[in-house]
PDB file of N, CA and C in Angstrom:
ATOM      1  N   UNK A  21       0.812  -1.187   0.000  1.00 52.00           N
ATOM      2  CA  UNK A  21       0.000   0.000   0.000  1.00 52.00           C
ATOM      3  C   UNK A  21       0.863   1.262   0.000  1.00 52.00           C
ATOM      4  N   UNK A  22       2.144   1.488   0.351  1.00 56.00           N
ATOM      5  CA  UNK A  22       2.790   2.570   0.198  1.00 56.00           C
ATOM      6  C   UNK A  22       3.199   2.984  -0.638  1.00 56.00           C
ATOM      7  N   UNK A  23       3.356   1.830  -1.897  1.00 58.00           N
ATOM      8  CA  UNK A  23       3.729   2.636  -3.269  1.00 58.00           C
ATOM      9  C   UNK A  23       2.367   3.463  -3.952  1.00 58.00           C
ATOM     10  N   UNK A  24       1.425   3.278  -3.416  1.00 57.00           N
ATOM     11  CA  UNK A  24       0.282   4.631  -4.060  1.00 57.00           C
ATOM     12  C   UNK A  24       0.850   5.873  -3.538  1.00 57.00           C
ATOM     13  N   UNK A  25       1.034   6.012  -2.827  1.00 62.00           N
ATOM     14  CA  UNK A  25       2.133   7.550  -2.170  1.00 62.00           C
ATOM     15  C   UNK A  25       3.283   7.920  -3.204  1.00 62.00           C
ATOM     16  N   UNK A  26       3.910   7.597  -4.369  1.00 66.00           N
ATOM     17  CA  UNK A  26       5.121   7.143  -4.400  1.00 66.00           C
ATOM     18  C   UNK A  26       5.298   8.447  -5.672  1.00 66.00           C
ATOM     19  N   UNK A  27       3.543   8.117  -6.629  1.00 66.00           N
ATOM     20  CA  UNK A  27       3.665   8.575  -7.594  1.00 66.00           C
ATOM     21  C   UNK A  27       2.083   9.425  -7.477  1.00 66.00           C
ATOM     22  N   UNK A  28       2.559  10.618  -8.182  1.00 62.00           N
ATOM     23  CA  UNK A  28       1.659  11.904  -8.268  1.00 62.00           C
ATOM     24  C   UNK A  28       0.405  11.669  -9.084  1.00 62.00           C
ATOM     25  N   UNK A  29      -1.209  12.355  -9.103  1.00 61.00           N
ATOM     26  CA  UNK A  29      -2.001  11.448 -10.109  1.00 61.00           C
ATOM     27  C   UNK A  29      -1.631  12.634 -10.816  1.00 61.00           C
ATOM     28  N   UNK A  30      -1.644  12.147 -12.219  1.00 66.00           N
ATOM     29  CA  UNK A  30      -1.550  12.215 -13.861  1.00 66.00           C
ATOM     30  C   UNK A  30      -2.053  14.057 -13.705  1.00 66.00           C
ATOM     31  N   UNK A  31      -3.096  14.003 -13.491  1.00 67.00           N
ATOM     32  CA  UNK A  31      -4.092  15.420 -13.258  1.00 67.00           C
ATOM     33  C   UNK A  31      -4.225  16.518 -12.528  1.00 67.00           C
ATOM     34  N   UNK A  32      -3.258  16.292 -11.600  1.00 67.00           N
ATOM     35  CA  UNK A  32      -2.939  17.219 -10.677  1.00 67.00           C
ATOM     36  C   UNK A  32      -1.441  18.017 -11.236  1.00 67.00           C
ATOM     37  N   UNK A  33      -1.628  19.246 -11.302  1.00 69.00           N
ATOM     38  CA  UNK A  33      -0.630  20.311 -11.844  1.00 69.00           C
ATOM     39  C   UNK A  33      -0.478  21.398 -10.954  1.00 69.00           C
ATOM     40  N   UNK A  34       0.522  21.307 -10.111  1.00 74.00           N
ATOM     41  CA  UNK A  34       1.276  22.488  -9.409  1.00 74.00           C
ATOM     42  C   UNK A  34       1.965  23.380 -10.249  1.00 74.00           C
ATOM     43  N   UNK A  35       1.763  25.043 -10.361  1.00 74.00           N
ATOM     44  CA  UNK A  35       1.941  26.186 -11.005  1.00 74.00           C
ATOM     45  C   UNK A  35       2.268  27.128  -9.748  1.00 74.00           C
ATOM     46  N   UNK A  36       3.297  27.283  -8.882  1.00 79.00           N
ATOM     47  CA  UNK A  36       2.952  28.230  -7.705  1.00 79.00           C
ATOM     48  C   UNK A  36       3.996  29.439  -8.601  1.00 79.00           C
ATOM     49  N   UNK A  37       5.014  29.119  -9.358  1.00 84.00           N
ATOM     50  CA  UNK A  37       5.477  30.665  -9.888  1.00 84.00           C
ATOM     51  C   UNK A  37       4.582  31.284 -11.190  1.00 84.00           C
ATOM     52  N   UNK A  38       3.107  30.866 -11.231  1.00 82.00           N
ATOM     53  CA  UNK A  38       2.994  31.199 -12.518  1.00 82.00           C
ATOM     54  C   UNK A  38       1.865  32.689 -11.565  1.00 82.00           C
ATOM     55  N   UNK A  39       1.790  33.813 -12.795  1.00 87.00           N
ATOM     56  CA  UNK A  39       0.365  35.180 -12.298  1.00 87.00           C
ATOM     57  C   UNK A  39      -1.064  34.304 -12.266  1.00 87.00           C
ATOM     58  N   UNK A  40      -2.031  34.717 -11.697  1.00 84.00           N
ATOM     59  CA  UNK A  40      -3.287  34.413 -11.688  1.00 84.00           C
ATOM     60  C   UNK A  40      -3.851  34.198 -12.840  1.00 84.00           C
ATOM     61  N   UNK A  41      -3.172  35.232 -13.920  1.00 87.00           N
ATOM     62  CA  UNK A  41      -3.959  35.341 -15.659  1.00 87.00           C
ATOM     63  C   UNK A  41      -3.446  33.961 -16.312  1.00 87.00           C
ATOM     64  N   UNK A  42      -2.501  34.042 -16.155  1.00 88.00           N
ATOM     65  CA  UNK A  42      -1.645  32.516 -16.534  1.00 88.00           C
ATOM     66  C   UNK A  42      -2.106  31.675 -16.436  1.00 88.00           C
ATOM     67  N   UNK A  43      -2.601  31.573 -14.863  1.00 84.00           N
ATOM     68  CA  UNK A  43      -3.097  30.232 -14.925  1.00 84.00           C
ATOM     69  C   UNK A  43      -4.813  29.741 -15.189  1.00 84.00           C
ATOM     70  N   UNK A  44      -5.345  31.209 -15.135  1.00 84.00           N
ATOM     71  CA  UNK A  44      -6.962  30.829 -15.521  1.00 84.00           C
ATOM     72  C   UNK A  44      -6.315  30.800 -17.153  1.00 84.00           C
ATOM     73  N   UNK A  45      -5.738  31.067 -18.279  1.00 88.00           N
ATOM     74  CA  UNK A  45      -5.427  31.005 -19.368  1.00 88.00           C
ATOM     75  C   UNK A  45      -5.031  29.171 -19.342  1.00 88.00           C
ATOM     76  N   UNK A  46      -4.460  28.836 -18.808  1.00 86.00           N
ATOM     77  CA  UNK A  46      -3.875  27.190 -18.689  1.00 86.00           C
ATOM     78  C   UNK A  46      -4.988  26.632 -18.446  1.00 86.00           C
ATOM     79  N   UNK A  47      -5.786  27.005 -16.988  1.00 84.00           N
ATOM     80  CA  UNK A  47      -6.921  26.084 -16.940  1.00 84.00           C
ATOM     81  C   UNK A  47      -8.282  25.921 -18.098  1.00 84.00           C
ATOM     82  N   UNK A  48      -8.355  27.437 -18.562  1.00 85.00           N
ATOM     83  CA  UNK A  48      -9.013  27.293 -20.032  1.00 85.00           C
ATOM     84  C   UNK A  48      -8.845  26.127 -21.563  1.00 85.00           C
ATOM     85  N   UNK A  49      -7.335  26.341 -21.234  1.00 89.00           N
ATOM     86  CA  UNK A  49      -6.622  25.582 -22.356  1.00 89.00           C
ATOM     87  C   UNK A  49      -7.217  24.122 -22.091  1.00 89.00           C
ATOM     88  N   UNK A  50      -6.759  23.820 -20.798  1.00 86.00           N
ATOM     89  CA  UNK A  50      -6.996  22.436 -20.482  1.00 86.00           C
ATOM     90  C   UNK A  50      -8.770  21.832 -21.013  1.00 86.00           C
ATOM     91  N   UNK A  51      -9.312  22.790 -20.569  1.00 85.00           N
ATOM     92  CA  UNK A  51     -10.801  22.331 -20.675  1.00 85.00           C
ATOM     93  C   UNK A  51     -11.179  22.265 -22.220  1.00 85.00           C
ATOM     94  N   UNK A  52     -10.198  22.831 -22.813  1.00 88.00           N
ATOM     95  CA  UNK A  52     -10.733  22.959 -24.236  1.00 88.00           C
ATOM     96  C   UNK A  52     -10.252  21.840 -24.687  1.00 88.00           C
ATOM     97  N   UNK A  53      -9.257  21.049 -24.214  1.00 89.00           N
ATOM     98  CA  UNK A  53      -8.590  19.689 -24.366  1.00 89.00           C
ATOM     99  C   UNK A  53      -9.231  18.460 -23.999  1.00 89.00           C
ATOM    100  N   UNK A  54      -9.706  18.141 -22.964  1.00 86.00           N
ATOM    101  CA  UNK A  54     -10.512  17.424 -22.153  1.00 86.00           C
ATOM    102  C   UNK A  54     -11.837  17.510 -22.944  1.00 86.00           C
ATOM    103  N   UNK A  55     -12.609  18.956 -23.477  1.00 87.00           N
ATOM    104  CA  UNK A  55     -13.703  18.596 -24.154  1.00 87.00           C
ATOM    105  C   UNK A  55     -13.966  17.946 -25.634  1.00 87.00           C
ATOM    106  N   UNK A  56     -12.718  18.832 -26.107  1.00 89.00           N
ATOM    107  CA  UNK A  56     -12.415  17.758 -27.579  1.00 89.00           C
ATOM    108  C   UNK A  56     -12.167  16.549 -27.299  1.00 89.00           C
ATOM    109  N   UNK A  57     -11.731  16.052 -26.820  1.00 89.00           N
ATOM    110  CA  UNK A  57     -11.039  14.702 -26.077  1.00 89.00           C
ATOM    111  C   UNK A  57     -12.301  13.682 -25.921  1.00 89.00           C
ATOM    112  N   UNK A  58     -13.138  14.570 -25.102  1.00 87.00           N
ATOM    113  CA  UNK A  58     -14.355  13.622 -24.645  1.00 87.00           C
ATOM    114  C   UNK A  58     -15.493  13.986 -25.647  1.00 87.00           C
ATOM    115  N   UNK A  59     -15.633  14.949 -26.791  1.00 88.00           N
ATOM    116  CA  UNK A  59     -16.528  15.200 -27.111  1.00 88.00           C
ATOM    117  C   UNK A  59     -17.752  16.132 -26.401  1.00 88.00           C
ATOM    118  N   UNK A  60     -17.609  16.398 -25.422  1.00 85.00           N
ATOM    119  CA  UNK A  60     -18.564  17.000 -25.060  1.00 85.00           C
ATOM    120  C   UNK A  60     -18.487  18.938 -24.975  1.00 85.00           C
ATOM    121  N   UNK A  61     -19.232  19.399 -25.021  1.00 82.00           N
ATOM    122  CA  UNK A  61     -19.430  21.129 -25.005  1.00 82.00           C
ATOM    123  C   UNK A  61     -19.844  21.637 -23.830  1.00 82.00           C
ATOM    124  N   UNK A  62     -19.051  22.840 -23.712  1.00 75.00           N
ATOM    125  CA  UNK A  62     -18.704  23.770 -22.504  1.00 75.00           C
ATOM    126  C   UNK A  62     -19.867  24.658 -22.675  1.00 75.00           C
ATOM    127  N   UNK A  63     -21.039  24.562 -21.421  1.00 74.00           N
ATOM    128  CA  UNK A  63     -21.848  25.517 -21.765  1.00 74.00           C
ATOM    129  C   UNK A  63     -22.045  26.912 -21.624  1.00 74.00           C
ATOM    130  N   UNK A  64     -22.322  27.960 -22.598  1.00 77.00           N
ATOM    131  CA  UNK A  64     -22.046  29.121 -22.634  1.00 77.00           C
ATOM    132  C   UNK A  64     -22.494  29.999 -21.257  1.00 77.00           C
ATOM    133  N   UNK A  65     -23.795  29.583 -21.087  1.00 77.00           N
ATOM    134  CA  UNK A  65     -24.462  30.755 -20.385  1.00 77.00           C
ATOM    135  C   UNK A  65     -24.651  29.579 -18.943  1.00 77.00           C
ATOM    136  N   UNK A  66     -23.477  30.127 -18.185  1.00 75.00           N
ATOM    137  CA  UNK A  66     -23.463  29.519 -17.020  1.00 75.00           C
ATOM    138  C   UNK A  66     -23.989  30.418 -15.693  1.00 75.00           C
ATOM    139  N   UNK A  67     -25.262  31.073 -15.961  1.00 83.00           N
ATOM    140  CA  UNK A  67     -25.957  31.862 -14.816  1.00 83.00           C
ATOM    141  C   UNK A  67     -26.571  30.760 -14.073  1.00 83.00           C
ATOM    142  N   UNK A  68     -27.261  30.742 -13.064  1.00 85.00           N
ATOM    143  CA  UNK A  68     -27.504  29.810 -11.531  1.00 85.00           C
ATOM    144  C   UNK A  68     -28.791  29.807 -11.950  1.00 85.00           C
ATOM    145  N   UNK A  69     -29.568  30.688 -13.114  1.00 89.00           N
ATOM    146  CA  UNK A  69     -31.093  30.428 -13.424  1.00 89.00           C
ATOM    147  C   UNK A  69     -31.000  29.670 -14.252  1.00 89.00           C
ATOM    148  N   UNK A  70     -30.049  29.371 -15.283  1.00 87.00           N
ATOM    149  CA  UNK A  70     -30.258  28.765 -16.511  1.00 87.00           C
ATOM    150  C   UNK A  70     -29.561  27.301 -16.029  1.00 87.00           C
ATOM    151  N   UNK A  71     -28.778  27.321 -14.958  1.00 86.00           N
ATOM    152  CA  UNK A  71     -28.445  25.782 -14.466  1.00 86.00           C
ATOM    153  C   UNK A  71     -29.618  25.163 -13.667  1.00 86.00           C
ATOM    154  N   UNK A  72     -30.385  25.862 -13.117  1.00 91.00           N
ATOM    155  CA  UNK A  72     -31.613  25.481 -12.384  1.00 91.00           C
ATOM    156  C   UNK A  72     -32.751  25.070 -13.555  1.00 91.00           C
ATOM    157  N   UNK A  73     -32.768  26.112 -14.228  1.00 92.00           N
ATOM    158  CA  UNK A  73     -33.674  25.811 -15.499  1.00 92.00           C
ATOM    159  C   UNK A  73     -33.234  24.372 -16.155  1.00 92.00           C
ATOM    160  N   UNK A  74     -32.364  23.959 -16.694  1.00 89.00           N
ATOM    161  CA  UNK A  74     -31.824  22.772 -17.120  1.00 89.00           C
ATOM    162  C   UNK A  74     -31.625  21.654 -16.215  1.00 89.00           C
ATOM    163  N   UNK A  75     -31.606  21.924 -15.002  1.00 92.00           N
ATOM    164  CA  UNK A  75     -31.606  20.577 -14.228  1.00 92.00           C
ATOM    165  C   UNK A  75     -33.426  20.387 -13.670  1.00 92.00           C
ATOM    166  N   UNK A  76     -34.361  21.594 -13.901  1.00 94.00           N
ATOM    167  CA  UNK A  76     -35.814  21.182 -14.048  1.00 94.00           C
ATOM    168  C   UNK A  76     -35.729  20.126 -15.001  1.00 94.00           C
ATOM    169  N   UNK A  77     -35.834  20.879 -16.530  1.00 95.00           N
ATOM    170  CA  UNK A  77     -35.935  19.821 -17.562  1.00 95.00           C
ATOM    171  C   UNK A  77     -35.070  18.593 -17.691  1.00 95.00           C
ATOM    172  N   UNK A  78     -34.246  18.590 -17.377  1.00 94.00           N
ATOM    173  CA  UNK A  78     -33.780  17.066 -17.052  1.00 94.00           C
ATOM    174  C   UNK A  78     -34.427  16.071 -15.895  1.00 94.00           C
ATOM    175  N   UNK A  79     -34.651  17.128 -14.534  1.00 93.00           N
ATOM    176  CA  UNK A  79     -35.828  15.930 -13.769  1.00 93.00           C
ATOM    177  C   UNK A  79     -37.431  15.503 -14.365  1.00 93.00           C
ATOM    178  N   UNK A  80     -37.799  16.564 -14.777  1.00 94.00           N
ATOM    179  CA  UNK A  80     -39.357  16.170 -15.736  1.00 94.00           C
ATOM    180  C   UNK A  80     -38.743  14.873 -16.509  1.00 94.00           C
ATOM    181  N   UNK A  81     -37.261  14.970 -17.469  1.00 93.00           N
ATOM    182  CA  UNK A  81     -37.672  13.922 -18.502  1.00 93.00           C
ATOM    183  C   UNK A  81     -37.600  13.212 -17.581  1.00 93.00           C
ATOM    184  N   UNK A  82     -36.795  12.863 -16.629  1.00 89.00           N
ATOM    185  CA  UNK A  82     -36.670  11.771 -16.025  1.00 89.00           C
ATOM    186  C   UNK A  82     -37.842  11.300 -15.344  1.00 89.00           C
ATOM    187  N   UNK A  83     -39.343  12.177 -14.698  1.00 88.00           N
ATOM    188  CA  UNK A  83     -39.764  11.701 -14.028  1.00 88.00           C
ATOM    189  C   UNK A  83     -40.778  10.919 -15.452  1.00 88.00           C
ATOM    190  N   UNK A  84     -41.226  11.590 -16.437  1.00 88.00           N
ATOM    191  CA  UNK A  84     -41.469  11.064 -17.844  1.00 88.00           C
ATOM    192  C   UNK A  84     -41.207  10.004 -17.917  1.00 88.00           C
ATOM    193  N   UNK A  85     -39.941   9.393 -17.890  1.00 84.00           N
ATOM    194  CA  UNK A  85     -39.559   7.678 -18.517  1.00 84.00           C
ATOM    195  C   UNK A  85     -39.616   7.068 -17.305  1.00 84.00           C
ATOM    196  N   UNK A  86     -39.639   7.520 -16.574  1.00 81.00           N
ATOM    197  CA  UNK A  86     -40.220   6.438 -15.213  1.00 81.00           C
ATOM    198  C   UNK A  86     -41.398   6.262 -15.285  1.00 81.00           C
ATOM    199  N   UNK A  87     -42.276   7.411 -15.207  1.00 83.00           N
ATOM    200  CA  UNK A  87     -43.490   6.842 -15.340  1.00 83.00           C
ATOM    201  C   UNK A  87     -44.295   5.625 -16.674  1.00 83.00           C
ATOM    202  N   UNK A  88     -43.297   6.352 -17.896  1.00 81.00           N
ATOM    203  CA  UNK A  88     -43.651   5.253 -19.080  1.00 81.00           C
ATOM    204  C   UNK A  88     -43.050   3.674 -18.781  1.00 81.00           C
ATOM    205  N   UNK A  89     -41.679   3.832 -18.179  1.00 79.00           N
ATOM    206  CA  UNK A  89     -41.433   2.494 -17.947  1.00 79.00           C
ATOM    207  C   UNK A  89     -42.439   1.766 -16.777  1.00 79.00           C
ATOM    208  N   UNK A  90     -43.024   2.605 -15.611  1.00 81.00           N
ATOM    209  CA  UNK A  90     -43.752   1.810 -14.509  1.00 81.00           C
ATOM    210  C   UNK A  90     -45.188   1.412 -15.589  1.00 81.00           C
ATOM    211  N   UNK A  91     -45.631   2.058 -16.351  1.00 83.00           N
ATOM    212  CA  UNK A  91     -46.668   1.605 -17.317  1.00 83.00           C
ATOM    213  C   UNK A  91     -46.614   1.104 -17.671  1.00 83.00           C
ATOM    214  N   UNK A  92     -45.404   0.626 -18.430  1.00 83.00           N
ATOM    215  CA  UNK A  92     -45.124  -0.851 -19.483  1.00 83.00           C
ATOM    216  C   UNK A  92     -44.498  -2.045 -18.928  1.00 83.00           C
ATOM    217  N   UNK A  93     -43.867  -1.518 -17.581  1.00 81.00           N
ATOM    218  CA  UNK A  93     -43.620  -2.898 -16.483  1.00 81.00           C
ATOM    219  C   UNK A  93     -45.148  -3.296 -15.939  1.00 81.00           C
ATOM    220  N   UNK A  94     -45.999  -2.601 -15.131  1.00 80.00           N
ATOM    221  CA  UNK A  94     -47.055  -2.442 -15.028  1.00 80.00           C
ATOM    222  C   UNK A  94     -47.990  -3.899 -16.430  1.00 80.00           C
ATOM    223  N   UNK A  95     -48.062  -3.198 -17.581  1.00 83.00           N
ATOM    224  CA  UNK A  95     -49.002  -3.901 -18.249  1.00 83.00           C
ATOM    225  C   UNK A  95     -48.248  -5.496 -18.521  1.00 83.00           C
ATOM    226  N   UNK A  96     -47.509  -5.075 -18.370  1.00 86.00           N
ATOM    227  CA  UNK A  96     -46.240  -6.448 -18.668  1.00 86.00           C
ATOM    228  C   UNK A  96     -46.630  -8.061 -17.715  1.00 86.00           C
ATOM    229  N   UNK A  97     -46.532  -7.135 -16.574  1.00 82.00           N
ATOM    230  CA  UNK A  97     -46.761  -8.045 -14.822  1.00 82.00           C
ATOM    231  C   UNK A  97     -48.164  -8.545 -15.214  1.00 82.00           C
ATOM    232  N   UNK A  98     -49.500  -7.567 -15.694  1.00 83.00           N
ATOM    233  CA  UNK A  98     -50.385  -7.898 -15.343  1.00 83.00           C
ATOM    234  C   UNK A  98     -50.615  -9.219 -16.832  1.00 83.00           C
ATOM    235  N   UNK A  99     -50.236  -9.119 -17.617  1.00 86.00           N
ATOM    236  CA  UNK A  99     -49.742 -10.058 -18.850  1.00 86.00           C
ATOM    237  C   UNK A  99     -49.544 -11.063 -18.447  1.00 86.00           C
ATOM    238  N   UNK A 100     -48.581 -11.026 -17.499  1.00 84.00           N
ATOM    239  CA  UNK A 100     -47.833 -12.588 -17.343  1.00 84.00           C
ATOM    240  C   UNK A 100     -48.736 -13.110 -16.312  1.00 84.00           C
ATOM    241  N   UNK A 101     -48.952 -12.059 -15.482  1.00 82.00           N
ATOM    242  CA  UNK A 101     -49.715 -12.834 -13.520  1.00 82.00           C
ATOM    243  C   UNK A 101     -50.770 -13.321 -14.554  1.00 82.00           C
ATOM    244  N   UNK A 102     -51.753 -12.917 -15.957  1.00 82.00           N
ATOM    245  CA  UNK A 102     -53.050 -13.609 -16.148  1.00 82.00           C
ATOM    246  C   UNK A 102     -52.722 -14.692 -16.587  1.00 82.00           C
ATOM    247  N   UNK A 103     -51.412 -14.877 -17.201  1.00 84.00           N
ATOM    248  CA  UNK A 103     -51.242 -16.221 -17.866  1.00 84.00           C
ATOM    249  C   UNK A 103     -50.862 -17.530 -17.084  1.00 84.00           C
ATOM    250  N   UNK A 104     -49.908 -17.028 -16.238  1.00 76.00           N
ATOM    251  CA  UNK A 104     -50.124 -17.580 -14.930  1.00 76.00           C
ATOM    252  C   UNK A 104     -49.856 -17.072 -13.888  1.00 76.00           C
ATOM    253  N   UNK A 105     -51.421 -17.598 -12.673  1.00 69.00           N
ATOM    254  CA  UNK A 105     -52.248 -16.988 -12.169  1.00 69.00           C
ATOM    255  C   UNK A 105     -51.093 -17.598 -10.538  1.00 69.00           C
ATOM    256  N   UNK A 106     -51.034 -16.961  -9.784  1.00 67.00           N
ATOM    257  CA  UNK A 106     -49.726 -17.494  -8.660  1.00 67.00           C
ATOM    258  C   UNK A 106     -50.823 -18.369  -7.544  1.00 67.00           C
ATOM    259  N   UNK A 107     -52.110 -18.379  -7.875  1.00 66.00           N
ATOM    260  CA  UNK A 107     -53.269 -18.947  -6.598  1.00 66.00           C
ATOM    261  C   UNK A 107     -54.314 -19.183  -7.420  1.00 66.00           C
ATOM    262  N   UNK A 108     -55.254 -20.281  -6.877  1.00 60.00           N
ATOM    263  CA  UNK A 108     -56.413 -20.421  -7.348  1.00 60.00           C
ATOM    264  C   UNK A 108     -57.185 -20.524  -6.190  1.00 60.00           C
ATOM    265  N   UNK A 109     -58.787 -20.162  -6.747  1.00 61.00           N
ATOM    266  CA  UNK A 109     -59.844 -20.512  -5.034  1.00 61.00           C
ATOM    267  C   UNK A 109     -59.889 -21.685  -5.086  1.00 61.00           C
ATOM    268  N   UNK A 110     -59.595 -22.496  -3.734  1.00 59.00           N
ATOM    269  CA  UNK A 110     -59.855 -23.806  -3.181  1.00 59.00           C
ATOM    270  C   UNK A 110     -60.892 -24.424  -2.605  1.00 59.00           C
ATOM    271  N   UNK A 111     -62.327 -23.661  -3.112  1.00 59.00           N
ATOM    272  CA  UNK A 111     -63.266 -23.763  -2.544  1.00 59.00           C
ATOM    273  C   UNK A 111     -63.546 -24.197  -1.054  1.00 59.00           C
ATOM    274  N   UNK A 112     -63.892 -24.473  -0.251  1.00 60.00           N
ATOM    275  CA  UNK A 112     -64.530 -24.394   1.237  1.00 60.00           C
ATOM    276  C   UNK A 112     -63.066 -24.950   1.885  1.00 60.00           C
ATOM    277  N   UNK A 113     -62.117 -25.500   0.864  1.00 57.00           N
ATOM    278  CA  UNK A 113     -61.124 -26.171   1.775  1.00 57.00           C
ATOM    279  C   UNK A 113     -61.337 -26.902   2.460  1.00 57.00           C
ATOM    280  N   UNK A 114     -61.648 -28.155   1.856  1.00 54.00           N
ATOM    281  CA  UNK A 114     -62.390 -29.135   2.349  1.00 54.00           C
ATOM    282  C   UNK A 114     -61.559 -30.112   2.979  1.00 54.00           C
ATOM    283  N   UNK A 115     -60.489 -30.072   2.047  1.00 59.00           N
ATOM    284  CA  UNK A 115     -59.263 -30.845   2.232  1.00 59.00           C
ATOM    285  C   UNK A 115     -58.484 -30.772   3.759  1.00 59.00           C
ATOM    286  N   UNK A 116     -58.420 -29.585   4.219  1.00 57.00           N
ATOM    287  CA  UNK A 116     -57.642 -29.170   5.329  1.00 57.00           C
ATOM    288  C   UNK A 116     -58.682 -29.293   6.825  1.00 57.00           C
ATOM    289  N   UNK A 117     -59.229 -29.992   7.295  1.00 56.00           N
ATOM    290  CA  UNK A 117     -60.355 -30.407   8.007  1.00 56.00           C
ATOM    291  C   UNK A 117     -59.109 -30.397   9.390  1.00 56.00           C
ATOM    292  N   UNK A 118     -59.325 -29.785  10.147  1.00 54.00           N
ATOM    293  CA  UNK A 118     -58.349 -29.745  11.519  1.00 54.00           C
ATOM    294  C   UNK A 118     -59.110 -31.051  12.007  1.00 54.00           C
ATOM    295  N   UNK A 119     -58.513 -31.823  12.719  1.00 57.00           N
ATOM    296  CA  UNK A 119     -58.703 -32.831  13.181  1.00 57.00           C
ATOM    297  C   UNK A 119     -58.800 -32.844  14.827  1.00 57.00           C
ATOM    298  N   UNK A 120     -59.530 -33.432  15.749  1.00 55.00           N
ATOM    299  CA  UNK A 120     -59.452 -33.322  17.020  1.00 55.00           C
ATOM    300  C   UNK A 120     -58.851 -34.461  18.119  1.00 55.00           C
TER     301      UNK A 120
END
């Protein structure tokens, strides 16, 4: 377990002689690397309404395909329980007569 100590992770970058501009300029760079990299896009308008606004519409879809999937699990269950049925009536239970 002590050689995880040994070596630095990959992603971590110490800059202590570099100006402040420098390094928000580096950390820019980086992200523009990482997003080509991964494909994904840096979103423009990062105000606290428009991140709230977008994480609404992402919980609606989500509550959306839950509900379509509990509908189609739903009709699914009731599909199979008719085909087969987990109990039948045993009429008066005649069979099970406690004995004295």
């Amino acid at each position: 377990m002590w050689y995880t100590f040994l070596r630095q992770p990959p992603i971590l970058v110490k800059r202590f002689d570099h100006p402040p501009s420098e390094l928000l300029k580096s950390l820019l760079k980086w992200h523009q690397q990482v997003s080509t990299t991964l494909g994904v896009e840096i979103l423009k308008d990062m105000t606290a309404e428009a991140y709230f606004a977008e994480e609404r519409r992402k919980r609606m879809q989500q509550r959306q395909s839950l509900i379509r999937k509990s509908i189609i699990w739903g009709l699914l269950e009731m599909l199979w329980f008719s085909q087969n049925p987990k109990s039948e009536w045993l009429g008066e239970h005649a069979k099970f007569k406690v004995s004295k």
